[in-house]
JSON list of C-alpha atoms in Angstrom, two decimals:
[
{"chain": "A", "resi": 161, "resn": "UNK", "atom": "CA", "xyz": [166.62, 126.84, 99.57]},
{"chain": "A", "resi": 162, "resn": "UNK", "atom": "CA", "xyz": [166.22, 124.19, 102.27]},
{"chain": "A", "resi": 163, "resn": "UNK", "atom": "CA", "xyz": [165.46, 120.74, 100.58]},
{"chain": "A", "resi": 164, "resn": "UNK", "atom": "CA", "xyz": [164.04, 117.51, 101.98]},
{"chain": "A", "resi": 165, "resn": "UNK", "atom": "CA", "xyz": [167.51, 115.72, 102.56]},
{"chain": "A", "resi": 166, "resn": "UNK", "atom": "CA", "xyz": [168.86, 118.37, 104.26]},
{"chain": "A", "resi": 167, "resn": "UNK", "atom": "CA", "xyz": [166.53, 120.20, 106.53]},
{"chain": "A", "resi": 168, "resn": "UNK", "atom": "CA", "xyz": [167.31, 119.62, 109.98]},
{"chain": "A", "resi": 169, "resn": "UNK", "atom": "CA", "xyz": [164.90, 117.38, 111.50]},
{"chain": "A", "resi": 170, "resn": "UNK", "atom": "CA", "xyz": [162.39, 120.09, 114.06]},
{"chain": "A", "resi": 171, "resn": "UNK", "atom": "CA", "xyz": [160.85, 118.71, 117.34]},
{"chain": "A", "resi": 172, "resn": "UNK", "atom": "CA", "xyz": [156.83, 118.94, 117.67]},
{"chain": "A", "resi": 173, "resn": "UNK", "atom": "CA", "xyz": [155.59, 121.66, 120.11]},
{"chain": "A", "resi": 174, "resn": "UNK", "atom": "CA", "xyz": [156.43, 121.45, 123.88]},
{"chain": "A", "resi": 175, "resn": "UNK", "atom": "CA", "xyz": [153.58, 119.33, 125.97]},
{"chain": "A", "resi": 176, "resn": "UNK", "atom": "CA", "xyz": [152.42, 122.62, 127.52]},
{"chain": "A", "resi": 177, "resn": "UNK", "atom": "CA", "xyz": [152.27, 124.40, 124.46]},
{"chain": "A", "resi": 178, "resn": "UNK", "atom": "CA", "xyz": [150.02, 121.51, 123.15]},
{"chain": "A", "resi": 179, "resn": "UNK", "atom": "CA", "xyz": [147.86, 121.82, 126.73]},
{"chain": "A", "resi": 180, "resn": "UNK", "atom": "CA", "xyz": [147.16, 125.74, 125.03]},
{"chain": "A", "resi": 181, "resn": "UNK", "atom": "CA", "xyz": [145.20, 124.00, 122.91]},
{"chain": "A", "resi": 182, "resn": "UNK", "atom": "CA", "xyz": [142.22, 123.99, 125.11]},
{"chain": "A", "resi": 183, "resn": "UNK", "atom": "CA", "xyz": [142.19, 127.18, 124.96]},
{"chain": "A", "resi": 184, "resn": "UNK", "atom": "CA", "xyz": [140.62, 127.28, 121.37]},
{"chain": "A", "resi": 185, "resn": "UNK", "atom": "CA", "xyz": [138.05, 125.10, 122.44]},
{"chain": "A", "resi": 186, "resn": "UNK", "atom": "CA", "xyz": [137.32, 127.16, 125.89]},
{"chain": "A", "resi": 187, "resn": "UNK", "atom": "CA", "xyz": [137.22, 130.38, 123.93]},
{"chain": "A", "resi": 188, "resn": "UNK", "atom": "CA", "xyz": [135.02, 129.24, 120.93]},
{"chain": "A", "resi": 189, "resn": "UNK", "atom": "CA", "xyz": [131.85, 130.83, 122.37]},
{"chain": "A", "resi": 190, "resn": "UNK", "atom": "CA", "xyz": [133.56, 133.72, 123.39]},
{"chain": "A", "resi": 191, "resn": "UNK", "atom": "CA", "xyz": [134.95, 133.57, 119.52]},
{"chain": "A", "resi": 192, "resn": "UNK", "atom": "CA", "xyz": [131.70, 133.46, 118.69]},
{"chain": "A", "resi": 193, "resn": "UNK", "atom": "CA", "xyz": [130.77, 136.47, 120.15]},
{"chain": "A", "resi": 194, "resn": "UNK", "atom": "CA", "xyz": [133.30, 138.77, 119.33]},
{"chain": "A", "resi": 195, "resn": "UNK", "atom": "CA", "xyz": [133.47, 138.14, 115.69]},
{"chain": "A", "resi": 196, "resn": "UNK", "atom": "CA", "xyz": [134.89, 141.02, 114.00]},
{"chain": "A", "resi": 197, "resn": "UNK", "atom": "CA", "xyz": [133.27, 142.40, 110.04]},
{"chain": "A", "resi": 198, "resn": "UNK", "atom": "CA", "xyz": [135.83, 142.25, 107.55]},
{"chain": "A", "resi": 199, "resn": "UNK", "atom": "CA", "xyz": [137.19, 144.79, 104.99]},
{"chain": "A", "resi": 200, "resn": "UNK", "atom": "CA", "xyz": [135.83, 144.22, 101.63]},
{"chain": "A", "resi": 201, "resn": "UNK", "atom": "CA", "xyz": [139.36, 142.85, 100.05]},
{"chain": "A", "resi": 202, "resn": "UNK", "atom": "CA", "xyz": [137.59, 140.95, 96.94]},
{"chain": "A", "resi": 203, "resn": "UNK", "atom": "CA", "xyz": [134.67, 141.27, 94.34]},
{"chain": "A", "resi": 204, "resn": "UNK", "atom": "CA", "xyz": [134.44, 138.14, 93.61]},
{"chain": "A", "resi": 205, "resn": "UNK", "atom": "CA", "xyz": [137.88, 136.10, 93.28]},
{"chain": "A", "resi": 206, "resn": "UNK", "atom": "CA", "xyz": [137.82, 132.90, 93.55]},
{"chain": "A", "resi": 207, "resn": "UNK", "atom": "CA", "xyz": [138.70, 130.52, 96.92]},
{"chain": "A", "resi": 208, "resn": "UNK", "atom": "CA", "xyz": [139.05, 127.13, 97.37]},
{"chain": "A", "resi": 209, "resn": "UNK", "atom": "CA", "xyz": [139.43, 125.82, 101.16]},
{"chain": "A", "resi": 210, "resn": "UNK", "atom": "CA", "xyz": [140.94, 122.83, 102.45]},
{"chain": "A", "resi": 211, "resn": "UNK", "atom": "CA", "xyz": [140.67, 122.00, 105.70]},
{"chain": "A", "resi": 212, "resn": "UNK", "atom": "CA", "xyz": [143.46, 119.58, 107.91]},
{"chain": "A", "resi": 213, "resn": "UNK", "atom": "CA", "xyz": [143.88, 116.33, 108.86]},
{"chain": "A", "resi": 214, "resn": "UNK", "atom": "CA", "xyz": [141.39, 114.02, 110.13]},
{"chain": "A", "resi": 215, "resn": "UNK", "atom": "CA", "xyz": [138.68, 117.25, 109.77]},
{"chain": "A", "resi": 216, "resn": "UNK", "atom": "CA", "xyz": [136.59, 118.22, 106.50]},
{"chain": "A", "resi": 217, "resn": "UNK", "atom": "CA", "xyz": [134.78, 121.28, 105.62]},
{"chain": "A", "resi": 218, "resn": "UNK", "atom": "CA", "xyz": [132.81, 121.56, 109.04]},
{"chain": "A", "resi": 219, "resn": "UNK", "atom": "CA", "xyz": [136.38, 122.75, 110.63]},
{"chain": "A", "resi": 220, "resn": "UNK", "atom": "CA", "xyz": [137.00, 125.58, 108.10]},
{"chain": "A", "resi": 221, "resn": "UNK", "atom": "CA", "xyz": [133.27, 127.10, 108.11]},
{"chain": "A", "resi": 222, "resn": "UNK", "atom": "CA", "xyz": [134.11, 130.36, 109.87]},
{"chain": "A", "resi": 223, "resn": "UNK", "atom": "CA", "xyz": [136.98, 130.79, 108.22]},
{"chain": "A", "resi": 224, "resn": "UNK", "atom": "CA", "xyz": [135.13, 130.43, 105.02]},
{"chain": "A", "resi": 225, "resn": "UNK", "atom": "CA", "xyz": [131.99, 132.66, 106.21]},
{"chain": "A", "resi": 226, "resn": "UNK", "atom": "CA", "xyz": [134.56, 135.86, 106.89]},
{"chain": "A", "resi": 227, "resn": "UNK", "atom": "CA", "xyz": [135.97, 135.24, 103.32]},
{"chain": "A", "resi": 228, "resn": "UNK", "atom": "CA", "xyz": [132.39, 134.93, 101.63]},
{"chain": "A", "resi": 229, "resn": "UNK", "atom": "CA", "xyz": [131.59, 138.20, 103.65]},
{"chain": "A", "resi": 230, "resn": "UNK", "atom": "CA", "xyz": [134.84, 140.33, 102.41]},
{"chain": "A", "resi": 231, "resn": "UNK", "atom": "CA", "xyz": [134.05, 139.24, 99.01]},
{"chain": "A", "resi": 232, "resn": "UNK", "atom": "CA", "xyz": [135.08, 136.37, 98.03]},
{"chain": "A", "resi": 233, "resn": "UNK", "atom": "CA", "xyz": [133.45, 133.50, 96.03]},
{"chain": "A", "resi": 234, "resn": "UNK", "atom": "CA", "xyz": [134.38, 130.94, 98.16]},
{"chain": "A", "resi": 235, "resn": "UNK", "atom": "CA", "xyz": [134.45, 127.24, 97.53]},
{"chain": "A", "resi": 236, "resn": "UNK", "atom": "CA", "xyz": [134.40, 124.12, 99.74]},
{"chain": "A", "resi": 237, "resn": "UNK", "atom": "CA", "xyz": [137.07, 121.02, 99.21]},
{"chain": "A", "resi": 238, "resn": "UNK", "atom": "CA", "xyz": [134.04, 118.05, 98.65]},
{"chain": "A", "resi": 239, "resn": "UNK", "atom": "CA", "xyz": [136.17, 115.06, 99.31]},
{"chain": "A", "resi": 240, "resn": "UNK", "atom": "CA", "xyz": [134.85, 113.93, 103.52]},
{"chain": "A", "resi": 241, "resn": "UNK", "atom": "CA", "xyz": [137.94, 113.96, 106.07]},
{"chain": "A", "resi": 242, "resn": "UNK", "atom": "CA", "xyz": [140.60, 114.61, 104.99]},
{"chain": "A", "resi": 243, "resn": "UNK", "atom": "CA", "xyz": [143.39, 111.66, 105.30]},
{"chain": "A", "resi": 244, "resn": "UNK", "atom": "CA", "xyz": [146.38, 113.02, 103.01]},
{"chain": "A", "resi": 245, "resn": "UNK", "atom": "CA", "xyz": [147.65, 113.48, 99.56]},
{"chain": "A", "resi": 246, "resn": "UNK", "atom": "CA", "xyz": [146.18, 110.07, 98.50]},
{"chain": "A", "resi": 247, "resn": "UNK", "atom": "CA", "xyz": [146.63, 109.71, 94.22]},
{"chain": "A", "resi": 248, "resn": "UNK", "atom": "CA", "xyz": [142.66, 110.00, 94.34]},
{"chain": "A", "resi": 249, "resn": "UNK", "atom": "CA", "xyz": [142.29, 112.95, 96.40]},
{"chain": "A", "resi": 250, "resn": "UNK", "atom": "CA", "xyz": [145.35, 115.17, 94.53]},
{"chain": "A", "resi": 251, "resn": "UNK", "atom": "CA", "xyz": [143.54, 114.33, 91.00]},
{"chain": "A", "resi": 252, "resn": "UNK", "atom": "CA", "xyz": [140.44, 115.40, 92.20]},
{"chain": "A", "resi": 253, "resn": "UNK", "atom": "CA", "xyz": [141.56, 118.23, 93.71]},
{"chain": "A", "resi": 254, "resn": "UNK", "atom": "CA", "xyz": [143.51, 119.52, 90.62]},
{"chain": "A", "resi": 255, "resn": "UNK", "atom": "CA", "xyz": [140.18, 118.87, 88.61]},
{"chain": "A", "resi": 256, "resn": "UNK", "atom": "CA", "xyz": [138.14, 121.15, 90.85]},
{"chain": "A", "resi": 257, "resn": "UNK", "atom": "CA", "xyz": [141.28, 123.77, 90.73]},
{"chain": "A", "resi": 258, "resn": "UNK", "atom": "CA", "xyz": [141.02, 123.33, 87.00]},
{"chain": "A", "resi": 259, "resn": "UNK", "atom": "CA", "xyz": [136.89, 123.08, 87.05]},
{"chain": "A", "resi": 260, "resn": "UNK", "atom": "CA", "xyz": [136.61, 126.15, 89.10]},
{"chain": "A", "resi": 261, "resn": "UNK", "atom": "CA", "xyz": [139.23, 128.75, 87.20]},
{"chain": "A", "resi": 262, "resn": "UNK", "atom": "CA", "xyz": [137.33, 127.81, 84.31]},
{"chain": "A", "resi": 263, "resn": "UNK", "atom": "CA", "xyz": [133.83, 128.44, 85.08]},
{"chain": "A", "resi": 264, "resn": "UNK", "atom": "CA", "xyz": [134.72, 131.64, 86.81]},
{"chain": "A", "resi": 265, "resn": "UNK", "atom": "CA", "xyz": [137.35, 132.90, 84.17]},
{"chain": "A", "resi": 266, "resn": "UNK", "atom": "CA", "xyz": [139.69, 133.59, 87.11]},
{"chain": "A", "resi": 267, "resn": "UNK", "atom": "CA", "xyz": [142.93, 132.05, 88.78]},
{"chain": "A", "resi": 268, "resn": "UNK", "atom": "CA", "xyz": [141.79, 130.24, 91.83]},
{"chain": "A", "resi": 269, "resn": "UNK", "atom": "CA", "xyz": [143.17, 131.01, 95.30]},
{"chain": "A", "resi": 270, "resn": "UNK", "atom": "CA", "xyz": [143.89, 128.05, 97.55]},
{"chain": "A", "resi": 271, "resn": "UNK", "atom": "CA", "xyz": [143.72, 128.64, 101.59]},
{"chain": "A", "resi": 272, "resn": "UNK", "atom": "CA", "xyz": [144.47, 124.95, 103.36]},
{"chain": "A", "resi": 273, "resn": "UNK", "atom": "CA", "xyz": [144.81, 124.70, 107.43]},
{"chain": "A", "resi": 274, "resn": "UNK", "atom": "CA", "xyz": [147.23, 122.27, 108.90]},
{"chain": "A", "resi": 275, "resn": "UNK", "atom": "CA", "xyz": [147.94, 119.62, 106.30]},
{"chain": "A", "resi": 276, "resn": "UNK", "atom": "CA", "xyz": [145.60, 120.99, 103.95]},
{"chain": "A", "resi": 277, "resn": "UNK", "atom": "CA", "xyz": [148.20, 124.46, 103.82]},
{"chain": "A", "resi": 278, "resn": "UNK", "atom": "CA", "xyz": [150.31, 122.00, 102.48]},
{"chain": "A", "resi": 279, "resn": "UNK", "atom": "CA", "xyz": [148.10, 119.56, 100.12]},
{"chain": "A", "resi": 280, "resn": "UNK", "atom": "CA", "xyz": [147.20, 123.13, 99.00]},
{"chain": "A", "resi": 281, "resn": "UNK", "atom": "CA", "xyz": [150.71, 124.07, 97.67]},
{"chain": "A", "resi": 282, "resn": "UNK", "atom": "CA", "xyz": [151.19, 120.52, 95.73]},
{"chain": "A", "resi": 283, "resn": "UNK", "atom": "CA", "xyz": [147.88, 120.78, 93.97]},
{"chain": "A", "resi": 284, "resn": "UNK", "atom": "CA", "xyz": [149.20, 124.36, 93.33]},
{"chain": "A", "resi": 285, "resn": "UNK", "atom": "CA", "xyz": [152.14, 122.94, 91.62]},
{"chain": "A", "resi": 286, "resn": "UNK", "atom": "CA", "xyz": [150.48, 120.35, 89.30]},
{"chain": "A", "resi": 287, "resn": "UNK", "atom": "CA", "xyz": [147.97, 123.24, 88.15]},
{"chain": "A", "resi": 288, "resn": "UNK", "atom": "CA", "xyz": [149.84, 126.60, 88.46]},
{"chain": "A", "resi": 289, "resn": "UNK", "atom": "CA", "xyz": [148.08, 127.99, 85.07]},
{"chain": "A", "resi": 290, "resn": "UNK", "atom": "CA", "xyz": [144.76, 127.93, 87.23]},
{"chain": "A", "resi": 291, "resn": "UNK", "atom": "CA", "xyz": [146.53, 129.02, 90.46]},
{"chain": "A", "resi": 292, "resn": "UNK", "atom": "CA", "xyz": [147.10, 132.93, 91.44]},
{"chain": "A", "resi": 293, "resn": "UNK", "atom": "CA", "xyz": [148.52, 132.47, 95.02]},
{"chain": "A", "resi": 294, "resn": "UNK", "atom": "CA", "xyz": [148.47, 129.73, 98.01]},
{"chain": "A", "resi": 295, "resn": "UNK", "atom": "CA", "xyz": [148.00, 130.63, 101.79]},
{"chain": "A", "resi": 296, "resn": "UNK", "atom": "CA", "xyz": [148.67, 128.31, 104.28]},
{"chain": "A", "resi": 297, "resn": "UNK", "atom": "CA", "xyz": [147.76, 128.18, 108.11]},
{"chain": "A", "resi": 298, "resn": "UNK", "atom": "CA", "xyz": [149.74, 126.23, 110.78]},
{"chain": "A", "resi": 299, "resn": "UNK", "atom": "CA", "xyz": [151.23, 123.84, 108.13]},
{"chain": "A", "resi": 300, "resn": "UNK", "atom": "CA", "xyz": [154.34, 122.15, 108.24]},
{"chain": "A", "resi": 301, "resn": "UNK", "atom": "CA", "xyz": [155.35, 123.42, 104.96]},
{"chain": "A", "resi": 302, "resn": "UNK", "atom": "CA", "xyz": [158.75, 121.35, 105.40]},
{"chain": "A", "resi": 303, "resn": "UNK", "atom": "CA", "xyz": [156.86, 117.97, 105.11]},
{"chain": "A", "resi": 304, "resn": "UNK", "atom": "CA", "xyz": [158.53, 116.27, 108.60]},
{"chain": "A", "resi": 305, "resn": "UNK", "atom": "CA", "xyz": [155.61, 114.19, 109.87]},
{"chain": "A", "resi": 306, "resn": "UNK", "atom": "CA", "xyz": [158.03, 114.10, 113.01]},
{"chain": "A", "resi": 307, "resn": "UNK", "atom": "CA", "xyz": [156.76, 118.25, 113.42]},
{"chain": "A", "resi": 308, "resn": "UNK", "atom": "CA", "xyz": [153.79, 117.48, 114.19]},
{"chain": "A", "resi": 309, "resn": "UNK", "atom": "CA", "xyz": [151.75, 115.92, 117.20]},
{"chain": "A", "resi": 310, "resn": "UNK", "atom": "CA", "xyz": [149.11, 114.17, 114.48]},
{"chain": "A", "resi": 311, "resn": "UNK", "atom": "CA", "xyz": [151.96, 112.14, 112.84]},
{"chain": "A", "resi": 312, "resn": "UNK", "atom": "CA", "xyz": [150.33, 109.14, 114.57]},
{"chain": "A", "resi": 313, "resn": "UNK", "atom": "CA", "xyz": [146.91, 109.98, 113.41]},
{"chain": "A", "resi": 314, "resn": "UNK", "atom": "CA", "xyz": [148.20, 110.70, 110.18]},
{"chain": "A", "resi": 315, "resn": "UNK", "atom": "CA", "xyz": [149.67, 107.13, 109.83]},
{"chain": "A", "resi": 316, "resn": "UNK", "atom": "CA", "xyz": [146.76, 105.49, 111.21]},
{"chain": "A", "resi": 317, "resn": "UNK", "atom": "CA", "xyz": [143.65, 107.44, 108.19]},
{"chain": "A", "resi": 318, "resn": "UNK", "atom": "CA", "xyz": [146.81, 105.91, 106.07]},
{"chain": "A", "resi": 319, "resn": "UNK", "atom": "CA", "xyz": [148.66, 109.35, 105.09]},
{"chain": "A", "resi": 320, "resn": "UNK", "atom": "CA", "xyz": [151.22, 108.87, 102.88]},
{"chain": "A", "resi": 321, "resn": "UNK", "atom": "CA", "xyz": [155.16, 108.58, 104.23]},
{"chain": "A", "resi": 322, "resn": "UNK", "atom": "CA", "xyz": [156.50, 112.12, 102.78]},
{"chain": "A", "resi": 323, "resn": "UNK", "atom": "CA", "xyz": [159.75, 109.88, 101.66]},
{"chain": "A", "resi": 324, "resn": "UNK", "atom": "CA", "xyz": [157.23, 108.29, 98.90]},
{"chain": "A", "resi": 325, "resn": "UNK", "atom": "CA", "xyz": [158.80, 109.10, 95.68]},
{"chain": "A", "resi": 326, "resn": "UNK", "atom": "CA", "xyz": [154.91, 110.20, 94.33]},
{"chain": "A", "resi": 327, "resn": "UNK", "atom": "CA", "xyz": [154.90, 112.74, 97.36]},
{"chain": "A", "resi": 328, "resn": "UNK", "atom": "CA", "xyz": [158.47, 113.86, 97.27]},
{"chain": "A", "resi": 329, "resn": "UNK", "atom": "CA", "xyz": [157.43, 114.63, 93.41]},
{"chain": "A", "resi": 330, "resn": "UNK", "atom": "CA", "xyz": [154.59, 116.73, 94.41]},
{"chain": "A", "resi": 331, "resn": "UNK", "atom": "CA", "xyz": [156.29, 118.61, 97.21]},
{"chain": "A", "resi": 332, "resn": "UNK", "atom": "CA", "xyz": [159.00, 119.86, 94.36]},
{"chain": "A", "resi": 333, "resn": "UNK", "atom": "CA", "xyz": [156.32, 120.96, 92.59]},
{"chain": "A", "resi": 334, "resn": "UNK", "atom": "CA", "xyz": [154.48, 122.81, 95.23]},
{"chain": "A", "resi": 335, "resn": "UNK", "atom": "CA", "xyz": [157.99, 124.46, 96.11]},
{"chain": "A", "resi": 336, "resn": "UNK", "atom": "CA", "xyz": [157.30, 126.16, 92.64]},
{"chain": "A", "resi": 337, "resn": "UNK", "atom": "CA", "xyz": [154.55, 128.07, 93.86]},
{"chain": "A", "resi": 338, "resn": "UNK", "atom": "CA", "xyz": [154.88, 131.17, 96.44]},
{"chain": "A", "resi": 339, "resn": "UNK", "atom": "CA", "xyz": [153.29, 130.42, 99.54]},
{"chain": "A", "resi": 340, "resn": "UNK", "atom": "CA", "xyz": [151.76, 132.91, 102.68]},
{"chain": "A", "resi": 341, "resn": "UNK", "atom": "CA", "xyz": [152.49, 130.64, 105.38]},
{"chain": "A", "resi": 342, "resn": "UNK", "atom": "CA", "xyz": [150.61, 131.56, 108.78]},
{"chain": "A", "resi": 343, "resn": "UNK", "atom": "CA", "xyz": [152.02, 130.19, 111.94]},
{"chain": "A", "resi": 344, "resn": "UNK", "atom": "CA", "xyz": [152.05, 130.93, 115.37]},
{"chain": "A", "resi": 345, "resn": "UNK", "atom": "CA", "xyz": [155.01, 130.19, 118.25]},
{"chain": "A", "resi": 346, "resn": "UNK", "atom": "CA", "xyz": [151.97, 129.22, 120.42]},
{"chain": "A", "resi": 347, "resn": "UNK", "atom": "CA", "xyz": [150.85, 126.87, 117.87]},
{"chain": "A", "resi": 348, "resn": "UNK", "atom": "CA", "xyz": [150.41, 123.19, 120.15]},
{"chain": "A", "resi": 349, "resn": "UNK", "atom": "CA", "xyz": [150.25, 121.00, 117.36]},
{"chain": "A", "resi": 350, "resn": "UNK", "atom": "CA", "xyz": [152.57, 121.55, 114.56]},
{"chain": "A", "resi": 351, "resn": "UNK", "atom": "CA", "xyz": [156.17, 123.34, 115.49]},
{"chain": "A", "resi": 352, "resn": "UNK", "atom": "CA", "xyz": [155.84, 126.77, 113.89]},
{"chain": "A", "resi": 353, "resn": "UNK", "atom": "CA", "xyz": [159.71, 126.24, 112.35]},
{"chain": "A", "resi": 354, "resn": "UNK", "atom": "CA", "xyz": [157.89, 123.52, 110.44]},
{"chain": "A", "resi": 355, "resn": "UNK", "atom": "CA", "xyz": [155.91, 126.20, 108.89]},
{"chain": "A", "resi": 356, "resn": "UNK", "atom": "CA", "xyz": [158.35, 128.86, 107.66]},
{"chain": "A", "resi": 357, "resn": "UNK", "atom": "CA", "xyz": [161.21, 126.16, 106.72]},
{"chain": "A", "resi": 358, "resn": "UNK", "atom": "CA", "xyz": [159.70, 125.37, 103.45]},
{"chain": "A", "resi": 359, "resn": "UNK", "atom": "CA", "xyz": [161.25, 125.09, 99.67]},
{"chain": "A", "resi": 360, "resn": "UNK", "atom": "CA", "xyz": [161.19, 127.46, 97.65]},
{"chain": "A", "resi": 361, "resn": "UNK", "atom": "CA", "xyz": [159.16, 131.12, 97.79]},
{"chain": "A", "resi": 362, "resn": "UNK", "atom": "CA", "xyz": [157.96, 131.46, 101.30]},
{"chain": "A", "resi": 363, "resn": "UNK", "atom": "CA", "xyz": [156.03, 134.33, 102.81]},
{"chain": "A", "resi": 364, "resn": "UNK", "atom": "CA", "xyz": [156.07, 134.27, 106.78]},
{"chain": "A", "resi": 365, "resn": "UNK", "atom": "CA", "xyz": [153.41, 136.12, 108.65]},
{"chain": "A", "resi": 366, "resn": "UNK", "atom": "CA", "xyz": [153.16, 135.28, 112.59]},
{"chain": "A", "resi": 367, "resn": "UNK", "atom": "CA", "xyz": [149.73, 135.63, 114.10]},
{"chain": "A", "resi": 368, "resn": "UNK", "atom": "CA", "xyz": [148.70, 135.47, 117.96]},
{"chain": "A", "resi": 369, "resn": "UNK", "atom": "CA", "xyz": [146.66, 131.95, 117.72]},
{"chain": "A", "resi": 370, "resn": "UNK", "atom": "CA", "xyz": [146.83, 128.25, 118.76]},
{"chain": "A", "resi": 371, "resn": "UNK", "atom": "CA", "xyz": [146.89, 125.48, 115.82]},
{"chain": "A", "resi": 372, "resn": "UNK", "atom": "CA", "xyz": [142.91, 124.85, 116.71]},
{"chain": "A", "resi": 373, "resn": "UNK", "atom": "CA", "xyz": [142.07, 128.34, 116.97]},
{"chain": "A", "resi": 374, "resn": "UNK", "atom": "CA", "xyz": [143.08, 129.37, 113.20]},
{"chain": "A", "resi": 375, "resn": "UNK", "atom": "CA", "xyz": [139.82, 128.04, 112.83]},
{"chain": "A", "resi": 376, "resn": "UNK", "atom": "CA", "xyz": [137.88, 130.34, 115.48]},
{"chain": "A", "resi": 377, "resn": "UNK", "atom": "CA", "xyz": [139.69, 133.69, 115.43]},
{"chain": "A", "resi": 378, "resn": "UNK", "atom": "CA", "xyz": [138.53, 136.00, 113.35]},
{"chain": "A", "resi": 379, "resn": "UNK", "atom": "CA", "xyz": [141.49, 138.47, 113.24]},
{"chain": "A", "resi": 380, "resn": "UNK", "atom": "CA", "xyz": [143.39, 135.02, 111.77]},
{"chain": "A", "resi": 381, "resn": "UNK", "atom": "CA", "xyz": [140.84, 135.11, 109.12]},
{"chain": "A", "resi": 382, "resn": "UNK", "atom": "CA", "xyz": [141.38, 138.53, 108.16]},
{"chain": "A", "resi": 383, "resn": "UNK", "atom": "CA", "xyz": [144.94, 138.20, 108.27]},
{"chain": "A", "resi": 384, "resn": "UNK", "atom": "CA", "xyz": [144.02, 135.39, 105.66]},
{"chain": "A", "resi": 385, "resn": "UNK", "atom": "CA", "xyz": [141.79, 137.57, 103.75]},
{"chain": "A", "resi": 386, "resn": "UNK", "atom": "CA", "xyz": [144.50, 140.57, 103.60]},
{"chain": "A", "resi": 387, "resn": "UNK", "atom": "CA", "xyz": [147.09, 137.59, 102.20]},
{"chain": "A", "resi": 388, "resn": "UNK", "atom": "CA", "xyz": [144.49, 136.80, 99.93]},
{"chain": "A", "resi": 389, "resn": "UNK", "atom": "CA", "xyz": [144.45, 139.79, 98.31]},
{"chain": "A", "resi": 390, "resn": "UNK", "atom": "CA", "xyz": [147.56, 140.76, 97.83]},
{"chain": "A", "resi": 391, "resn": "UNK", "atom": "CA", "xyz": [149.20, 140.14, 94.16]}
]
């Protein structure tokens, strides 16, 4: 198991592989277009969705519209942008885990994209009565801001360093809790090795995607639904 002190420190993505970027944006419409139906995978589970840095539920809405539509009772995170696992933000989060599980009398699922994969596996760890599994999209599971090309923007909403001693508590609890980790090599903003070199229990499954377009693609999402479902 590959711990914080020891994992080797991983370079962000190359400068062209963050110019494939554009390419989510360019093919939105044509995302749009060719949306595919999903399987039925659910009838009724529980989801709670957390979308990345500097974004809030807006960025996950297709993502959560396939999930609703292979039957899932899908929930949205509440809480604006999202600027890191502030002390606020992780108690609240656990709450709604917590709030959720109970009203539904079922173990919730978390999904997160980009940061949110991971904020999704700590708030996994503090609750993991009220947690059945975690799946995580593009997220640098390993907790190097120095992976990433939004380590900047993540200092400047005020992210917390991931040397805290409060963090580095709530990443060894999240590396309690199995995680489906989603990545792509073409991914432009977080390097994929930052997404399948996490602690503990880690379930790799490599999509055709950019970091952006997680959020468009449709056969992503059902790759996410499929994850979902599995025990």
């Amino acid at each position: 198991m590959t711990t914080l002190s020891d994992a080797p420190k991983i370079a962000p993505p190359s400068l062209w592989k963050t110019l494939g970027e554009l390419k989510a944006l360019r093919g939105l419409g044509k995302a749009l277009l060719a949306r595919r139906s999903p399987a039925q995978r659910s009838n009724g589970d529980p989801v709670l969705v957390l979308p990345g840095l500097g974004t809030n539920d807006a960025a996950t809405e297709l993502l959560r519209h396939h999930l609703e539509l292979a039957g899932y009772d899908v929930h949205t995170w509440n809480q604006g942008i999202n600027r890191g696992p502030r002390d606020g933000v992780m108690r609240k989060l656990s709450q709604r885990v917590r709030a959720i599980a109970r009203s539904t009398q079922r173990p919730v699922r978390i999904v997160g994209w980009s940061l949110g994969g991971l904020i999704a596996r700590m708030v996994a760890g503090r609750v993991p009565v009220a947690v059945e599994s975690v799946v995580a999209l593009g997220s640098p599971l390993n907790a190097d801001p120095a992976a990433s090309h939004l380590s900047s923007v993540y200092a400047a909403l005020g992210g917390r360093d991931s040397r805290d001693p409060a963090v580095r508590a709530m990443l060894r609890d999240g590396a309690k809790v199995p995680v489906t980790s989603i990545y792509s090599r073409d991914d432009g903003v977080v390097a994929w090795q930052a997404s399948v070199d996490a602690q503990g229990e880690c379930h790799a499954r490599e999509v055709a995607s950019t970091h952006f377009g997680m959020m468009v693609d449709s056969d992503v999402h059902e790759v996410v639904a499929q994850a979902l479902a599995r025990r």
